[in-house]
Structure formats: structure tokens, C-alpha cells
mmCIF file of C-alpha atoms in Angstrom:
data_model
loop_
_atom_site.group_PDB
_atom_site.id
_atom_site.type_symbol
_atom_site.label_atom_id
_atom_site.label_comp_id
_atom_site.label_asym_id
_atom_site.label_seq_id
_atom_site.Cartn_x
_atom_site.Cartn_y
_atom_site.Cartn_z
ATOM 1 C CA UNK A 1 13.795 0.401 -7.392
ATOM 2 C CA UNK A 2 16.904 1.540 -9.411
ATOM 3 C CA UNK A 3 19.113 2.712 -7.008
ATOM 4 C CA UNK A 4 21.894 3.911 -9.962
ATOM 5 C CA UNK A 5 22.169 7.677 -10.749
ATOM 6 C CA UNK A 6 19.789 9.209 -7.771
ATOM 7 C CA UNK A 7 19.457 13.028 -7.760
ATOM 8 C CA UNK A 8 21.232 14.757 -6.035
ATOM 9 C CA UNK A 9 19.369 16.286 -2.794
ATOM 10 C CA UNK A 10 19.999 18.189 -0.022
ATOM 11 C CA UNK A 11 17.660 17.735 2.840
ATOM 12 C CA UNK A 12 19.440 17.585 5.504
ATOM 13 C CA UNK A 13 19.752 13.550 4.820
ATOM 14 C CA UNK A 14 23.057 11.362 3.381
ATOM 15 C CA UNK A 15 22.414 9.457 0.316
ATOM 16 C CA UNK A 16 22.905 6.262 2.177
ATOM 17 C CA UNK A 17 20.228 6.435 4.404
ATOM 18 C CA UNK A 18 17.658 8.389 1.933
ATOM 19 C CA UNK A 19 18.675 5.040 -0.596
ATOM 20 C CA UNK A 20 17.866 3.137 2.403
ATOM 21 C CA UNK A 21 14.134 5.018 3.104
ATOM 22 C CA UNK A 22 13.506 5.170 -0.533
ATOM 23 C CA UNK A 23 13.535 1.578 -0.879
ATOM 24 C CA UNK A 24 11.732 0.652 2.252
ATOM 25 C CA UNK A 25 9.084 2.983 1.189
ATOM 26 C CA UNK A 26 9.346 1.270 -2.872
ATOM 27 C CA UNK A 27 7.870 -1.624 -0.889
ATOM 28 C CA UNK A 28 5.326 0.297 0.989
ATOM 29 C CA UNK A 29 4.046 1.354 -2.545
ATOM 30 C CA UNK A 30 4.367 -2.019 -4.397
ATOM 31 C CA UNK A 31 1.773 -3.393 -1.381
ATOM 32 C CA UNK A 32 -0.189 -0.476 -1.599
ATOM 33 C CA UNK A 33 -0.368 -0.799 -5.455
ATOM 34 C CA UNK A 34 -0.998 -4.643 -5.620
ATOM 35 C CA UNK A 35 -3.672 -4.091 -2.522
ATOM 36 C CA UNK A 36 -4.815 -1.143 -4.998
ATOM 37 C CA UNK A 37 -5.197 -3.632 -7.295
ATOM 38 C CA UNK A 38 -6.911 -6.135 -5.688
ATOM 39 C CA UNK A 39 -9.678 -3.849 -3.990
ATOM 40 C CA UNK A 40 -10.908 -2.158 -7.046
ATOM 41 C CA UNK A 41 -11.023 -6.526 -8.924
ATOM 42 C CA UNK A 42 -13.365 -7.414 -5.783
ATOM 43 C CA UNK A 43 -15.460 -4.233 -6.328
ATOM 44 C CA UNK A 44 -15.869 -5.021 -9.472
ATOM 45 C CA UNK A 45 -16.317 -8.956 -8.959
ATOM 46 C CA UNK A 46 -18.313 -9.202 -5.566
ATOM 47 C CA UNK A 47 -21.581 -11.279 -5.256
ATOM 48 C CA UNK A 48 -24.244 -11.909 -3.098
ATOM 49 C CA UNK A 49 -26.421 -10.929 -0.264
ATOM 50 C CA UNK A 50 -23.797 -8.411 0.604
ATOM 51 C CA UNK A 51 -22.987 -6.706 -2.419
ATOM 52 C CA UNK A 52 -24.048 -3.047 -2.070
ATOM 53 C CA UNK A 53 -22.297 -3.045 1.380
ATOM 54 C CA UNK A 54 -18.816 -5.206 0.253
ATOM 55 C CA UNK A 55 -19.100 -2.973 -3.610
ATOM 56 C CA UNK A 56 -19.111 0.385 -1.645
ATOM 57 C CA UNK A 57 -16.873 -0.285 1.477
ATOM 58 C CA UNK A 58 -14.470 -1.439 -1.457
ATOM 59 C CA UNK A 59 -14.823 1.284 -3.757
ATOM 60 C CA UNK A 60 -14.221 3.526 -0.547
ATOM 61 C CA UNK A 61 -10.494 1.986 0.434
ATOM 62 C CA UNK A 62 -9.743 1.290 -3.808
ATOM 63 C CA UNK A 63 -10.362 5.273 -3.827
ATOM 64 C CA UNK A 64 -8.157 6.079 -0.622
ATOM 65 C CA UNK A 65 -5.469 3.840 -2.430
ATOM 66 C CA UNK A 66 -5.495 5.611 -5.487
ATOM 67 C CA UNK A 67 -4.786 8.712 -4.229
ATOM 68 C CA UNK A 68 -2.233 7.006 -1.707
ATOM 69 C CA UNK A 69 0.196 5.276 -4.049
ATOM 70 C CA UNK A 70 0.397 8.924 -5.793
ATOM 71 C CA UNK A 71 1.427 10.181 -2.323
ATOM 72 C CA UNK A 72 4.198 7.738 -1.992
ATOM 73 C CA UNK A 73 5.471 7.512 -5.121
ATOM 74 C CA UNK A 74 6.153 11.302 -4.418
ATOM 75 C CA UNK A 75 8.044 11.244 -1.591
ATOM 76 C CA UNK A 76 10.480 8.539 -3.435
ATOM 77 C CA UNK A 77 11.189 10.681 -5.542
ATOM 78 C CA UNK A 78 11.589 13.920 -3.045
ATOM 79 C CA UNK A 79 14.183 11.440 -1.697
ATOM 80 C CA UNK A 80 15.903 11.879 -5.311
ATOM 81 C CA UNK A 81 14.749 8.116 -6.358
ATOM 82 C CA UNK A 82 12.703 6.985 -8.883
ATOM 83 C CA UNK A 83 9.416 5.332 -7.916
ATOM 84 C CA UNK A 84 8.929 2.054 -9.375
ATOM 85 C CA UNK A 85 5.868 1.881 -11.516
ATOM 86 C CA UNK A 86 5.388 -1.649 -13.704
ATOM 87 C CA UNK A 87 3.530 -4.501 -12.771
ATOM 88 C CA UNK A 88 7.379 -5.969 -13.134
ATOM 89 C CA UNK A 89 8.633 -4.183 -10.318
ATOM 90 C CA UNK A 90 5.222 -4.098 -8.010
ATOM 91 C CA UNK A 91 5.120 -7.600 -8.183
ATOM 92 C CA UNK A 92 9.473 -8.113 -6.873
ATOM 93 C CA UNK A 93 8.630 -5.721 -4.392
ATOM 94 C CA UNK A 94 5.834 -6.649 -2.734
ATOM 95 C CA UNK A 95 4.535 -8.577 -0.267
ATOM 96 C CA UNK A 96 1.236 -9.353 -1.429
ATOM 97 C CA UNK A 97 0.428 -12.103 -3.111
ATOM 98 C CA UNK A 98 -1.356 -11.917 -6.273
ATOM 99 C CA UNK A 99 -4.912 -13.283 -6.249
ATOM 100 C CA UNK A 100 -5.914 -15.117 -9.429
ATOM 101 C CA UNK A 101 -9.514 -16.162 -9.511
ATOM 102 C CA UNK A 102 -12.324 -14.634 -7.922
ATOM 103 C CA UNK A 103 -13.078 -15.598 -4.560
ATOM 104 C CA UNK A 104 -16.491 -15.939 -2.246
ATOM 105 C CA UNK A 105 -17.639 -12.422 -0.936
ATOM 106 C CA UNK A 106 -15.996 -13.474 2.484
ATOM 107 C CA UNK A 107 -13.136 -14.890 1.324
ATOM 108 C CA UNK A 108 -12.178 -11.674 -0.397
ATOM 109 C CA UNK A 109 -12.859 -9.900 3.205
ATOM 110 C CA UNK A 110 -10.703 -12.046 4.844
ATOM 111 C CA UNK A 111 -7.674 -11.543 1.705
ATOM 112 C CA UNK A 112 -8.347 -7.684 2.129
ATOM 113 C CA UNK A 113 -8.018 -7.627 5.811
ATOM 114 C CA UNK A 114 -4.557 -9.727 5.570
ATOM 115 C CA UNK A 115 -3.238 -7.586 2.433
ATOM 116 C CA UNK A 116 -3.975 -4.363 4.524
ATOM 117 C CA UNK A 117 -2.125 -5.871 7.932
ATOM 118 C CA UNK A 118 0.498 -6.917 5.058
ATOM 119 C CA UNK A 119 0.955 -2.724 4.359
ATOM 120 C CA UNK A 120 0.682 -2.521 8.200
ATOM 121 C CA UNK A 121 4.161 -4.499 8.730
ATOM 122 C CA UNK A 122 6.076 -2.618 5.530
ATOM 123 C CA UNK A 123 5.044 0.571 7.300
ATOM 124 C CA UNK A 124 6.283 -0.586 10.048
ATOM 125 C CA UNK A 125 9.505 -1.672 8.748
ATOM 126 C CA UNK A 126 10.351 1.503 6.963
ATOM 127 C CA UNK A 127 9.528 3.677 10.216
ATOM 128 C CA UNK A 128 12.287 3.010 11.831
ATOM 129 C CA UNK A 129 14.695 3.700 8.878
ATOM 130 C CA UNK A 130 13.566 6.981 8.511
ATOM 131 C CA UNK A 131 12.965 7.699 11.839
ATOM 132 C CA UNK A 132 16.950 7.033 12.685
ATOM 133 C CA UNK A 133 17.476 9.411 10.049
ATOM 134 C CA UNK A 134 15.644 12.225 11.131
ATOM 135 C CA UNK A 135 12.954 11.899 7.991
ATOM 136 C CA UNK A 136 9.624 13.285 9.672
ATOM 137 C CA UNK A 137 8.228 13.548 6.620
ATOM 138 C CA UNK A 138 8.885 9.826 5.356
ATOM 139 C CA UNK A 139 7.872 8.961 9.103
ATOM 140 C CA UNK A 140 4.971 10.979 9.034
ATOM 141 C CA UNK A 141 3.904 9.685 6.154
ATOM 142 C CA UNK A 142 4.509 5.869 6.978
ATOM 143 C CA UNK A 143 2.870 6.516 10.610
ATOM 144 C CA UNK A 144 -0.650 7.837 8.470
ATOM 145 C CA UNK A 145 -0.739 4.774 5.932
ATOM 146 C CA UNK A 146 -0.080 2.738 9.248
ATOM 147 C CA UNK A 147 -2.919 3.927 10.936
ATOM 148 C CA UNK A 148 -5.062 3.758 7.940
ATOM 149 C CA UNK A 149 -4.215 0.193 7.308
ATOM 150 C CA UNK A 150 -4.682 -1.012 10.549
ATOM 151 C CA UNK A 151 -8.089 0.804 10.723
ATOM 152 C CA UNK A 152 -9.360 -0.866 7.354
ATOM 153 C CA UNK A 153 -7.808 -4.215 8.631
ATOM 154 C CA UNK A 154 -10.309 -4.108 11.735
ATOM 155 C CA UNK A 155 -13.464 -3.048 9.834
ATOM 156 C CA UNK A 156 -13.118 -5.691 7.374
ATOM 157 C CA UNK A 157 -12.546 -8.260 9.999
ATOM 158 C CA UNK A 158 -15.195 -6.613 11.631
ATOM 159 C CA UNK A 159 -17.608 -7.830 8.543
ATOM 160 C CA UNK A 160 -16.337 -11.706 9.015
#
């Protein structure tokens, strides 16, 4: 995230601490994005006697994300930050590693579940930032992607 020339804004917030909750939320959406990323390949890429369950339940959370990263990449920039947005700056920022070839049907359950606890622990990291700041909304909005996350990590390990 380029922290040089922010907008000015005046929430209510000082610019150290919105810097601060921008860039713990630039993470949150460089793991959404790569998870993103990595849904919709398996939806596209899954095989075998689970396919029509595994192709929907993943077209399901790649949809959710989607509309997600939007979401976040929005409230950086409410903060008066811009959003990072190249596969450059994803992949510094996030904690998600990269999956190169195209794994068993189960094996890309088990990756999925372990990216989404991965978006679990940024959330969780951010949260308190913005929560010593007084940012409901950036709180808010971590707590929901939290919750999310957590809930898709359980029904994919659910499947295994």
C-alpha cells in the first residue's frame, strides 16, 4: 500500500492510526483477493465424484469474494488510502500462498479451508487496530469477513 500523499480526511480519526488500519486492512484484501483467486481456479479445475457439490460450494464463496474485496478496497480508501490492486502488490501483502498446479478435489478442500482460517487471523489482526481507534466501521467490517471466514473454514473441513 502506498502510504505517500493520503487524502486528507476527517472522521473523527488521526492519520497515524487510519495509516495504521488502512494497511492492516491492505492485507485483509490481498488474502481475500489471492483466496478470490484461488476459489474461482478450483471451480474451474475440480474433478471427480464430487464435482457438482465442490464446483457449486466454490462458485458460492468465489462469488461472496468478489463482491467482498470490492467492499474492502472501499473502506481503504474512505480511510483516504489507496487500495492496492496488482497481482504485484496482492502477492507482498498477503499471506496466502500461491498454489501452482492443480490439486486432488480434497486437497483443494483442505488449501481452501487453511486460506480462509489464513483471512480469519488478518481479520483478526486488524480488529484491534481499529478498534483502539474508535473505527466501528473498519471493525465492523473486519468482525463480518471474520465470521464469514471462519464459517466457510468449518464447512469445508466439514467435507474432508
Amino acid at each position: 500500500m502506498s502510504t505517500s500523499n493520503p487524502q486528507q480526511v476527517n472522521i473523527g480519526i488521526d492519520d497515524s492510526a487510519r495509516q495504521k488500519i488502512a494497511q492492516s486492512i491492505s492485507q485483509v484484501l490481498a488474502d481475500s483477493y489471492t483466496l478470490y483467486l484461488m476459489t474461482h481456479n478450483f471451480h474451474w479445475n475440480v474433478t471427480g465424484p464430487h464435482f457438482r457439490e465442490l464446483h457449486l460450494q466454490f462458485e458460492e464463496q468465489y462469488t461472496e469474494l468478489a463482491a467482498a474485496v470490492d467492499e474492502i478496497a472501499e473502506r481503504i480508501r474512505t480511510l483516504g488510502y489507496p487500495a492496492p490492486g496488482t497481482y504485484k502488490q496482492f502477492a507482498q501483502l498477503s499471506t496466502i500462498d500461491e498454489v501452482e498446479t492443480i490439486p486432488e478435489a480434497f486437497e483443494m478442500v483442505r488449501i481452501l479451508a487453511e486460506a480462509n482460517e489464513a483471512v480469519v487471523r488478518s481479520c483478526r489482526q486488524g480488529l484491534p487496530i481499529a478498534q483502539d481507534a474508535d473505527d466501528e466501521s473498519s471493525a465492523a467490517l473486519l468482525s463480518d469477513r471474520m465470521r464469514l471466514h471462519e464459517k466457510n473454514a468449518w464447512l469445508l473441513r466439514s467435507l474432508l
